[in-house]
mmCIF file of C-alpha atoms in Angstrom:
data_model
loop_
_atom_site.group_PDB
_atom_site.id
_atom_site.type_symbol
_atom_site.label_atom_id
_atom_site.label_comp_id
_atom_site.label_asym_id
_atom_site.label_seq_id
_atom_site.Cartn_x
_atom_site.Cartn_y
_atom_site.Cartn_z
ATOM 1 C CA MET A 1 -21.144 -24.708 12.114
ATOM 2 C CA LYS A 2 -18.668 -21.882 12.734
ATOM 3 C CA TYR A 3 -18.456 -18.853 10.497
ATOM 4 C CA PRO A 4 -15.361 -16.611 10.169
ATOM 5 C CA ILE A 5 -15.149 -13.255 11.900
ATOM 6 C CA LEU A 6 -14.358 -10.584 9.310
ATOM 7 C CA THR A 7 -12.994 -7.127 10.060
ATOM 8 C CA ILE A 8 -12.943 -4.474 7.339
ATOM 9 C CA VAL A 9 -10.122 -2.001 8.061
ATOM 10 C CA VAL A 10 -10.637 1.512 6.681
ATOM 11 C CA PRO A 11 -7.844 4.116 7.152
ATOM 12 C CA CYS A 12 -9.270 7.647 7.357
ATOM 13 C CA PHE A 13 -7.605 11.027 7.071
ATOM 14 C CA ASN A 14 -10.018 13.969 6.897
ATOM 15 C CA GLU A 15 -12.807 11.845 5.428
ATOM 16 C CA GLU A 16 -15.673 13.806 6.995
ATOM 17 C CA GLU A 17 -17.447 14.266 3.658
ATOM 18 C CA VAL A 18 -17.518 10.592 2.710
ATOM 19 C CA PHE A 19 -17.637 8.847 6.102
ATOM 20 C CA LYS A 20 -21.430 8.499 6.495
ATOM 21 C CA GLU A 21 -21.871 6.953 3.060
ATOM 22 C CA THR A 22 -18.873 4.654 3.516
ATOM 23 C CA ALA A 23 -20.182 3.388 6.866
ATOM 24 C CA LYS A 24 -23.652 2.891 5.368
ATOM 25 C CA GLN A 25 -22.491 0.928 2.333
ATOM 26 C CA LEU A 26 -19.983 -1.262 4.185
ATOM 27 C CA SER A 27 -22.543 -2.008 6.916
ATOM 28 C CA SER A 28 -24.959 -3.131 4.232
ATOM 29 C CA VAL A 29 -22.295 -5.473 2.814
ATOM 30 C CA LEU A 30 -21.628 -7.036 6.234
ATOM 31 C CA LYS A 31 -25.336 -7.442 6.907
ATOM 32 C CA ASN A 32 -25.876 -9.243 3.602
ATOM 33 C CA LEU A 33 -22.884 -11.531 4.143
ATOM 34 C CA GLU A 34 -24.106 -12.356 7.638
ATOM 35 C CA GLU A 35 -27.617 -13.133 6.392
ATOM 36 C CA GLN A 36 -26.140 -15.420 3.734
ATOM 37 C CA THR A 37 -24.102 -17.167 6.494
ATOM 38 C CA PHE A 38 -20.751 -16.246 4.971
ATOM 39 C CA ILE A 39 -19.454 -14.464 8.080
ATOM 40 C CA ASP A 40 -20.009 -14.361 11.837
ATOM 41 C CA SER A 41 -22.298 -11.791 13.447
ATOM 42 C CA LYS A 42 -19.289 -10.416 15.378
ATOM 43 C CA SER A 43 -17.770 -9.071 12.161
ATOM 44 C CA LYS A 44 -16.879 -5.388 12.252
ATOM 45 C CA ILE A 45 -15.841 -2.311 10.270
ATOM 46 C CA LEU A 46 -12.750 -0.813 11.903
ATOM 47 C CA PHE A 47 -12.186 2.839 10.988
ATOM 48 C CA VAL A 48 -8.656 4.087 11.708
ATOM 49 C CA ASP A 49 -8.491 7.850 12.263
ATOM 50 C CA ASP A 50 -5.013 8.859 11.098
ATOM 51 C CA GLY A 51 -4.774 12.138 12.992
ATOM 52 C CA SER A 52 -7.602 13.854 11.093
ATOM 53 C CA SER A 53 -8.014 17.594 11.627
ATOM 54 C CA ASP A 54 -11.730 17.630 10.768
ATOM 55 C CA GLY A 55 -14.649 15.874 12.479
ATOM 56 C CA THR A 56 -13.833 12.348 11.262
ATOM 57 C CA TRP A 57 -13.261 10.893 14.740
ATOM 58 C CA SER A 58 -16.451 12.439 16.146
ATOM 59 C CA LEU A 59 -18.378 10.800 13.309
ATOM 60 C CA ILE A 60 -16.712 7.443 14.023
ATOM 61 C CA GLU A 61 -17.656 7.645 17.712
ATOM 62 C CA GLU A 62 -21.220 8.677 16.874
ATOM 63 C CA GLU A 63 -21.666 5.912 14.296
ATOM 64 C CA SER A 64 -20.148 3.360 16.667
ATOM 65 C CA SER A 65 -22.791 4.150 19.281
ATOM 66 C CA LEU A 66 -25.597 3.723 16.739
ATOM 67 C CA ASN A 67 -24.293 0.938 14.488
ATOM 68 C CA ASP A 68 -23.180 -2.417 15.916
ATOM 69 C CA TYR A 69 -20.974 -3.058 12.900
ATOM 70 C CA VAL A 70 -18.911 0.128 13.270
ATOM 71 C CA THR A 71 -15.986 0.642 15.612
ATOM 72 C CA GLY A 72 -12.696 2.510 15.454
ATOM 73 C CA ILE A 73 -9.301 3.491 16.749
ATOM 74 C CA LYS A 74 -7.809 6.973 16.886
ATOM 75 C CA LEU A 75 -4.079 7.438 16.340
ATOM 76 C CA SER A 76 -2.288 10.097 18.368
ATOM 77 C CA ARG A 77 -1.055 11.884 15.225
ATOM 78 C CA ASN A 78 -0.910 11.571 11.471
ATOM 79 C CA VAL A 79 1.503 8.735 10.591
ATOM 80 C CA GLY A 80 0.662 8.250 6.916
ATOM 81 C CA HIS A 81 -1.614 5.851 5.057
ATOM 82 C CA GLN A 82 0.620 2.767 5.211
ATOM 83 C CA ASN A 83 1.283 3.021 8.956
ATOM 84 C CA ALA A 84 -2.384 3.765 9.669
ATOM 85 C CA LEU A 85 -3.357 0.711 7.645
ATOM 86 C CA LEU A 86 -0.830 -1.396 9.566
ATOM 87 C CA ALA A 87 -2.283 -0.113 12.854
ATOM 88 C CA GLY A 88 -5.709 -1.340 11.778
ATOM 89 C CA LEU A 89 -4.431 -4.717 10.602
ATOM 90 C CA GLU A 90 -2.482 -5.340 13.812
ATOM 91 C CA THR A 91 -5.419 -4.261 15.967
ATOM 92 C CA ALA A 92 -7.873 -6.510 14.140
ATOM 93 C CA LYS A 93 -5.783 -9.638 13.610
ATOM 94 C CA ASN A 94 -6.160 -11.142 17.084
ATOM 95 C CA MET A 95 -9.950 -10.917 17.020
ATOM 96 C CA SER A 96 -10.618 -11.836 13.403
ATOM 97 C CA ASP A 97 -10.264 -14.821 11.141
ATOM 98 C CA CYS A 98 -9.698 -12.587 8.135
ATOM 99 C CA VAL A 99 -9.289 -8.876 7.473
ATOM 100 C CA ILE A 100 -10.107 -6.825 4.394
ATOM 101 C CA SER A 101 -8.434 -3.441 3.895
ATOM 102 C CA ILE A 102 -10.074 -0.764 1.796
ATOM 103 C CA ASP A 103 -9.817 3.011 1.373
ATOM 104 C CA ALA A 104 -12.588 5.269 2.654
ATOM 105 C CA ASP A 105 -13.295 7.008 -0.664
ATOM 106 C CA LEU A 106 -15.544 4.226 -2.066
ATOM 107 C CA GLN A 107 -13.553 3.995 -5.294
ATOM 108 C CA ASP A 108 -12.936 0.288 -4.740
ATOM 109 C CA ASP A 109 -15.953 -1.847 -5.638
ATOM 110 C CA ILE A 110 -17.355 -3.149 -2.340
ATOM 111 C CA SER A 111 -19.640 -5.594 -4.159
ATOM 112 C CA VAL A 112 -16.638 -7.911 -4.733
ATOM 113 C CA ILE A 113 -16.061 -8.301 -0.979
ATOM 114 C CA LYS A 114 -18.298 -11.364 -1.209
ATOM 115 C CA ASP A 115 -15.924 -12.794 -3.832
ATOM 116 C CA PHE A 116 -13.059 -12.197 -1.406
ATOM 117 C CA ILE A 117 -14.840 -14.226 1.262
ATOM 118 C CA VAL A 118 -15.615 -17.029 -1.183
ATOM 119 C CA LYS A 119 -11.921 -17.225 -2.077
ATOM 120 C CA TYR A 120 -11.084 -17.284 1.631
ATOM 121 C CA HIS A 121 -13.350 -20.294 2.133
ATOM 122 C CA GLU A 122 -11.646 -21.981 -0.805
ATOM 123 C CA GLY A 123 -8.437 -21.850 1.216
ATOM 124 C CA TYR A 124 -6.718 -18.675 -0.020
ATOM 125 C CA ASP A 125 -4.814 -16.699 2.620
ATOM 126 C CA ILE A 126 -4.428 -13.554 0.512
ATOM 127 C CA VAL A 127 -6.902 -12.196 -2.028
ATOM 128 C CA TYR A 128 -5.900 -9.162 -4.109
ATOM 129 C CA GLY A 129 -8.411 -6.713 -5.541
ATOM 130 C CA VAL A 130 -7.097 -5.877 -9.030
ATOM 131 C CA ARG A 131 -8.452 -3.226 -11.381
ATOM 132 C CA LYS A 132 -9.692 -4.512 -14.741
ATOM 133 C CA ARG A 133 -8.880 -1.321 -16.613
ATOM 134 C CA ARG A 134 -7.637 2.251 -16.049
ATOM 135 C CA GLU A 135 -9.802 4.181 -18.520
ATOM 136 C CA THR A 136 -10.986 6.568 -15.784
ATOM 137 C CA ASP A 137 -7.394 7.718 -15.162
ATOM 138 C CA THR A 138 -5.758 10.527 -17.082
ATOM 139 C CA PHE A 139 -3.283 9.573 -19.820
ATOM 140 C CA PHE A 140 -0.403 10.807 -17.649
ATOM 141 C CA LYS A 141 -1.452 8.797 -14.598
ATOM 142 C CA ARG A 142 -2.129 5.683 -16.667
ATOM 143 C CA SER A 143 1.240 5.917 -18.419
ATOM 144 C CA THR A 144 3.229 6.587 -15.261
ATOM 145 C CA ALA A 145 1.489 3.739 -13.434
ATOM 146 C CA ARG A 146 2.354 1.261 -16.180
ATOM 147 C CA GLY A 147 5.914 2.576 -16.297
ATOM 148 C CA PHE A 148 6.220 2.186 -12.518
ATOM 149 C CA TYR A 149 5.141 -1.466 -12.581
ATOM 150 C CA ARG A 150 7.530 -2.220 -15.461
ATOM 151 C CA LEU A 151 10.383 -0.521 -13.618
ATOM 152 C CA MET A 152 9.677 -2.416 -10.398
ATOM 153 C CA ARG A 153 9.553 -5.706 -12.300
ATOM 154 C CA LYS A 154 12.899 -5.016 -13.969
ATOM 155 C CA MET A 155 14.390 -4.277 -10.564
ATOM 156 C CA GLY A 156 13.250 -7.671 -9.312
ATOM 157 C CA ILE A 157 10.457 -6.317 -7.082
ATOM 158 C CA HIS A 158 7.337 -8.460 -7.249
ATOM 159 C CA LEU A 159 4.204 -6.301 -7.208
ATOM 160 C CA ILE A 160 0.654 -7.106 -8.251
ATOM 161 C CA PRO A 161 -0.048 -4.765 -11.213
ATOM 162 C CA ASP A 162 -3.056 -2.458 -10.777
ATOM 163 C CA HIS A 163 -3.475 -3.487 -7.143
ATOM 164 C CA ALA A 164 -3.441 -0.887 -4.371
ATOM 165 C CA ASP A 165 -4.416 -1.809 -0.803
ATOM 166 C CA PHE A 166 -7.787 -3.458 -1.439
ATOM 167 C CA ARG A 167 -7.092 -7.004 -0.255
ATOM 168 C CA LEU A 168 -8.099 -9.793 2.097
ATOM 169 C CA MET A 169 -5.606 -11.401 4.456
ATOM 170 C CA SER A 170 -6.199 -14.375 6.723
ATOM 171 C CA LYS A 171 -5.116 -14.413 10.353
ATOM 172 C CA ARG A 172 -2.221 -16.686 9.374
ATOM 173 C CA ALA A 173 -1.039 -14.183 6.748
ATOM 174 C CA LEU A 174 -1.368 -11.303 9.212
ATOM 175 C CA ASP A 175 0.692 -13.193 11.789
ATOM 176 C CA GLU A 176 3.397 -13.621 9.160
ATOM 177 C CA LEU A 177 3.155 -9.939 8.185
ATOM 178 C CA SER A 178 3.927 -8.983 11.786
ATOM 179 C CA HIS A 179 7.407 -10.518 11.354
ATOM 180 C CA TYR A 180 8.289 -7.772 8.853
ATOM 181 C CA GLN A 181 9.559 -5.002 11.095
ATOM 182 C CA GLU A 182 10.972 -2.428 8.680
ATOM 183 C CA ALA A 183 10.247 1.227 9.378
ATOM 184 C CA ASN A 184 10.087 2.086 5.651
ATOM 185 C CA LEU A 185 6.718 0.463 5.123
ATOM 186 C CA PHE A 186 5.555 -0.450 1.607
ATOM 187 C CA LEU A 187 2.777 -3.014 2.069
ATOM 188 C CA ARG A 188 2.169 -3.506 -1.658
ATOM 189 C CA GLY A 189 5.682 -4.947 -1.875
ATOM 190 C CA ILE A 190 5.739 -6.749 1.481
ATOM 191 C CA VAL A 191 2.477 -8.716 1.206
ATOM 192 C CA PRO A 192 3.533 -10.663 -1.939
ATOM 193 C CA LEU A 193 6.727 -11.668 -0.089
ATOM 194 C CA ILE A 194 4.649 -13.637 2.427
ATOM 195 C CA GLY A 195 4.145 -16.287 -0.213
ATOM 196 C CA PHE A 196 0.972 -17.963 1.044
ATOM 197 C CA LYS A 197 -1.700 -19.192 -1.344
ATOM 198 C CA SER A 198 -3.194 -16.159 -3.077
ATOM 199 C CA ALA A 199 -5.842 -15.254 -5.628
ATOM 200 C CA LYS A 200 -7.027 -12.202 -7.553
ATOM 201 C CA VAL A 201 -10.491 -10.683 -7.831
ATOM 202 C CA MET A 202 -10.982 -8.301 -10.748
ATOM 203 C CA TYR A 203 -13.156 -5.193 -10.410
ATOM 204 C CA ASP A 204 -13.864 -1.808 -11.970
ATOM 205 C CA ARG A 205 -12.713 1.211 -9.970
ATOM 206 C CA LYS A 206 -15.265 3.974 -9.433
ATOM 207 C CA GLU A 207 -15.047 7.740 -9.113
ATOM 208 C CA ARG A 208 -14.409 9.108 -5.639
ATOM 209 C CA PHE A 209 -17.762 9.579 -3.824
ATOM 210 C CA ALA A 210 -16.803 12.908 -2.212
ATOM 211 C CA GLY A 211 -13.830 14.945 -1.047
ATOM 212 C CA THR A 212 -10.420 15.157 -2.683
ATOM 213 C CA SER A 213 -7.663 12.619 -3.233
ATOM 214 C CA LYS A 214 -5.087 12.338 -0.431
ATOM 215 C CA TYR A 215 -2.465 11.291 -3.014
ATOM 216 C CA PRO A 216 -1.539 14.250 -5.266
ATOM 217 C CA LEU A 217 1.224 13.837 -7.850
ATOM 218 C CA LYS A 218 4.017 14.897 -5.473
ATOM 219 C CA LYS A 219 2.922 12.378 -2.829
ATOM 220 C CA MET A 220 2.508 9.614 -5.427
ATOM 221 C CA LEU A 221 6.039 10.172 -6.730
ATOM 222 C CA SER A 222 7.409 10.122 -3.179
ATOM 223 C CA PHE A 223 5.485 6.914 -2.466
ATOM 224 C CA ALA A 224 6.860 5.281 -5.632
ATOM 225 C CA PHE A 225 10.433 6.335 -4.814
ATOM 226 C CA ASP A 226 10.077 4.977 -1.267
ATOM 227 C CA GLY A 227 8.861 1.680 -2.702
ATOM 228 C CA ILE A 228 11.842 1.433 -5.048
ATOM 229 C CA THR A 229 14.493 2.305 -2.451
ATOM 230 C CA SER A 230 12.886 0.093 0.200
ATOM 231 C CA PHE A 231 13.136 -3.044 -1.936
ATOM 232 C CA SER A 232 16.042 -2.634 -4.325
ATOM 233 C CA VAL A 233 19.642 -1.395 -4.479
ATOM 234 C CA THR A 234 19.443 -1.171 -8.280
ATOM 235 C CA PRO A 235 19.457 2.667 -8.270
ATOM 236 C CA ILE A 236 22.871 2.662 -6.547
ATOM 237 C CA ARG A 237 24.146 0.128 -9.058
ATOM 238 C CA LEU A 238 22.808 2.340 -11.831
ATOM 239 C CA VAL A 239 24.787 5.305 -10.484
ATOM 240 C CA THR A 240 27.864 3.066 -10.406
ATOM 241 C CA LEU A 241 27.308 2.185 -14.070
ATOM 242 C CA ILE A 242 26.863 5.857 -14.964
ATOM 243 C CA GLY A 243 30.106 6.626 -13.151
ATOM 244 C CA ALA A 244 31.900 3.858 -15.029
ATOM 245 C CA PHE A 245 30.497 5.124 -18.334
ATOM 246 C CA SER A 246 31.601 8.673 -17.477
ATOM 247 C CA SER A 247 35.094 7.387 -16.678
ATOM 248 C CA LEU A 248 35.204 5.638 -20.039
ATOM 249 C CA LEU A 249 34.200 8.855 -21.791
ATOM 250 C CA SER A 250 36.897 10.712 -19.854
ATOM 251 C CA ILE A 251 39.521 8.210 -21.008
ATOM 252 C CA CYS A 252 38.351 8.650 -24.603
ATOM 253 C CA ALA A 253 38.454 12.439 -24.226
ATOM 254 C CA ALA A 254 41.970 12.252 -22.749
ATOM 255 C CA GLY A 255 43.111 10.122 -25.700
ATOM 256 C CA TYR A 256 41.618 12.621 -28.132
ATOM 257 C CA ALA A 257 43.324 15.520 -26.333
ATOM 258 C CA PHE A 258 46.662 13.679 -26.398
ATOM 259 C CA ILE A 259 46.379 13.087 -30.166
ATOM 260 C CA GLN A 260 45.520 16.740 -30.733
ATOM 261 C CA GLU A 261 48.570 17.710 -28.688
ATOM 262 C CA LEU A 262 50.801 15.552 -30.867
ATOM 263 C CA LEU A 263 49.303 17.066 -34.006
ATOM 264 C CA GLY A 264 49.726 20.592 -32.650
ATOM 265 C CA HIS A 265 46.029 21.459 -32.931
ATOM 266 C CA THR A 266 45.409 22.223 -29.267
ATOM 267 C CA GLU A 267 43.847 25.443 -28.097
ATOM 268 C CA SER A 268 42.160 26.465 -24.854
ATOM 269 C CA GLY A 269 38.455 25.598 -24.688
ATOM 270 C CA TRP A 270 36.515 27.230 -21.906
ATOM 271 C CA THR A 271 33.150 25.737 -23.001
ATOM 272 C CA SER A 272 34.284 22.115 -23.040
ATOM 273 C CA LEU A 273 35.973 22.588 -19.675
ATOM 274 C CA MET A 274 32.827 24.009 -18.058
ATOM 275 C CA ILE A 275 30.594 21.303 -19.544
ATOM 276 C CA SER A 276 32.919 18.617 -18.188
ATOM 277 C CA ILE A 277 32.945 20.148 -14.721
ATOM 278 C CA TRP A 278 29.168 20.539 -14.625
ATOM 279 C CA LEU A 279 28.591 17.013 -15.908
ATOM 280 C CA ILE A 280 30.934 15.367 -13.439
ATOM 281 C CA GLY A 281 29.722 17.586 -10.583
ATOM 282 C CA GLY A 282 26.090 16.777 -11.345
ATOM 283 C CA LEU A 283 26.776 13.052 -11.440
ATOM 284 C CA GLN A 284 28.632 13.230 -8.147
ATOM 285 C CA LEU A 285 25.851 15.146 -6.426
ATOM 286 C CA MET A 286 23.251 12.729 -7.775
ATOM 287 C CA GLY A 287 25.251 9.756 -6.525
ATOM 288 C CA ILE A 288 25.811 11.317 -3.103
ATOM 289 C CA GLY A 289 22.116 12.192 -2.822
ATOM 290 C CA LEU A 290 21.014 8.674 -3.718
ATOM 291 C CA ILE A 291 23.450 7.084 -1.291
ATOM 292 C CA GLY A 292 22.220 9.562 1.326
ATOM 293 C CA GLU A 293 18.660 8.374 0.726
ATOM 294 C CA TYR A 294 19.662 4.800 1.527
ATOM 295 C CA ILE A 295 21.689 5.906 4.559
ATOM 296 C CA GLY A 296 18.642 7.843 5.785
ATOM 297 C CA LYS A 297 16.526 4.703 5.503
ATOM 298 C CA ILE A 298 19.145 2.725 7.423
ATOM 299 C CA PHE A 299 19.088 5.460 10.087
ATOM 300 C CA ASN A 300 15.307 5.170 10.416
ATOM 301 C CA GLU A 301 15.501 1.391 10.634
ATOM 302 C CA THR A 302 18.145 1.388 13.390
ATOM 303 C CA LYS A 303 16.135 3.705 15.661
ATOM 304 C CA ARG A 304 13.339 1.108 15.951
ATOM 305 C CA ARG A 305 10.762 3.725 16.863
ATOM 306 C CA PRO A 306 7.103 2.628 17.000
ATOM 307 C CA LYS A 307 5.235 3.239 13.761
ATOM 308 C CA TYR A 308 2.120 4.600 15.471
ATOM 309 C CA ALA A 309 0.487 5.231 18.855
ATOM 310 C CA ILE A 310 -3.195 4.531 19.535
ATOM 311 C CA GLU A 311 -4.841 7.310 21.525
ATOM 312 C CA THR A 312 -8.359 5.850 21.721
ATOM 313 C CA ASP A 313 -9.400 2.265 21.041
ATOM 314 C CA LEU A 314 -13.070 1.378 20.687
ATOM 315 C CA TYR A 315 -12.400 -1.995 19.047
ATOM 316 C CA SER A 316 -10.210 -3.950 21.438
ATOM 317 C CA HIS A 317 -12.431 -3.148 24.397
ATOM 318 C CA GLU A 318 -15.442 -4.777 22.788
ATOM 319 C CA LYS A 319 -16.221 -8.410 23.493
ATOM 320 C CA ALA A 320 -15.129 -10.757 20.742
ATOM 321 C CA SER A 321 -14.698 -14.479 20.695
ATOM 322 C CA LEU A 322 -11.358 -16.024 19.768
ATOM 323 C CA PRO A 323 -10.972 -16.376 15.990
ATOM 324 C CA HIS A 324 -11.420 -19.797 14.492
ATOM 325 C CA GLN A 325 -8.267 -21.505 13.375
ATOM 326 C CA LYS A 326 -9.655 -23.478 10.479
ATOM 327 C CA GLN A 327 -10.551 -22.279 7.014
ATOM 328 C CA GLY A 328 -12.711 -23.842 4.364
ATOM 329 C CA VAL A 329 -15.476 -24.976 6.735
ATOM 330 C CA PHE A 330 -18.272 -24.237 4.287
ATOM 331 C CA GLU A 331 -19.774 -26.865 2.085
ATOM 332 C CA VAL A 332 -20.363 -26.094 -1.576
ATOM 333 C CA GLU A 333 -24.147 -26.238 -1.060
ATOM 334 C CA LYS A 334 -23.971 -23.187 1.213
ATOM 335 C CA TRP A 335 -22.817 -21.046 -1.698
#
């Protein structure tokens, strides 16, 4: 009986403080799954060093020489979390039956990885890890997160609420993902577009084991804005509506001024003039800036530059059998 080869992809950027514990815990998960005959012994943990400036890559190389489960790739420079994650997925897909992506900070509950694999054997191509609750977040973060998901839904963008990048994807789903070639990468929006059979696994998110978050407020807002502008033209339509509303107000103001002229009540008004100029000028600058954002994205797309470059590859050079093409090979008794 054949068992699937699993690769756990872990993007890393300056994760020196947490790396040892992450490698230890994930190795333990793979060992247990292998002993329970859920996965093949060739399963791996693929750490992706996203241009770290600390000793992350040295730790990956050291752990790889000591631990058969651990391997890695080193990118030539920092390309951002989403591109680093894509580098890991594309590296692993040709030598795996399924791939699980997870962050290095151990906030995602690794105990549910077994549930992911069970869903995979039930025939699901994509399994999303979804948070049960957000009580550990601050009120501001919790409120903004909920507002973001509502906004995306109203704009017609299908996201999985309370899901980040903790997910399982089959080889078939990864092959389909490779057809999406946009430079403005937002995997949380792209993966649901694939449309294959999917499931959710609920879990409680933990506190970060060590180190600091790589997503401060400024970066989170930028990430959210990139997601919106990468999937929807609604913001431009909104500016158009604001412009139309402003034009309507201007017509009303002109009518009022004309009536005042007929009644002989007109007098110069510096304040109203300045407010009008500032309002219209602000709206114009906002519209130009938003259009410029979309033009910038078009510019990036047309250049077709590679999203990443791999400097060192420990994974692809290792021997691995061809991935199995069939899912659902387990019998119920094996569970």
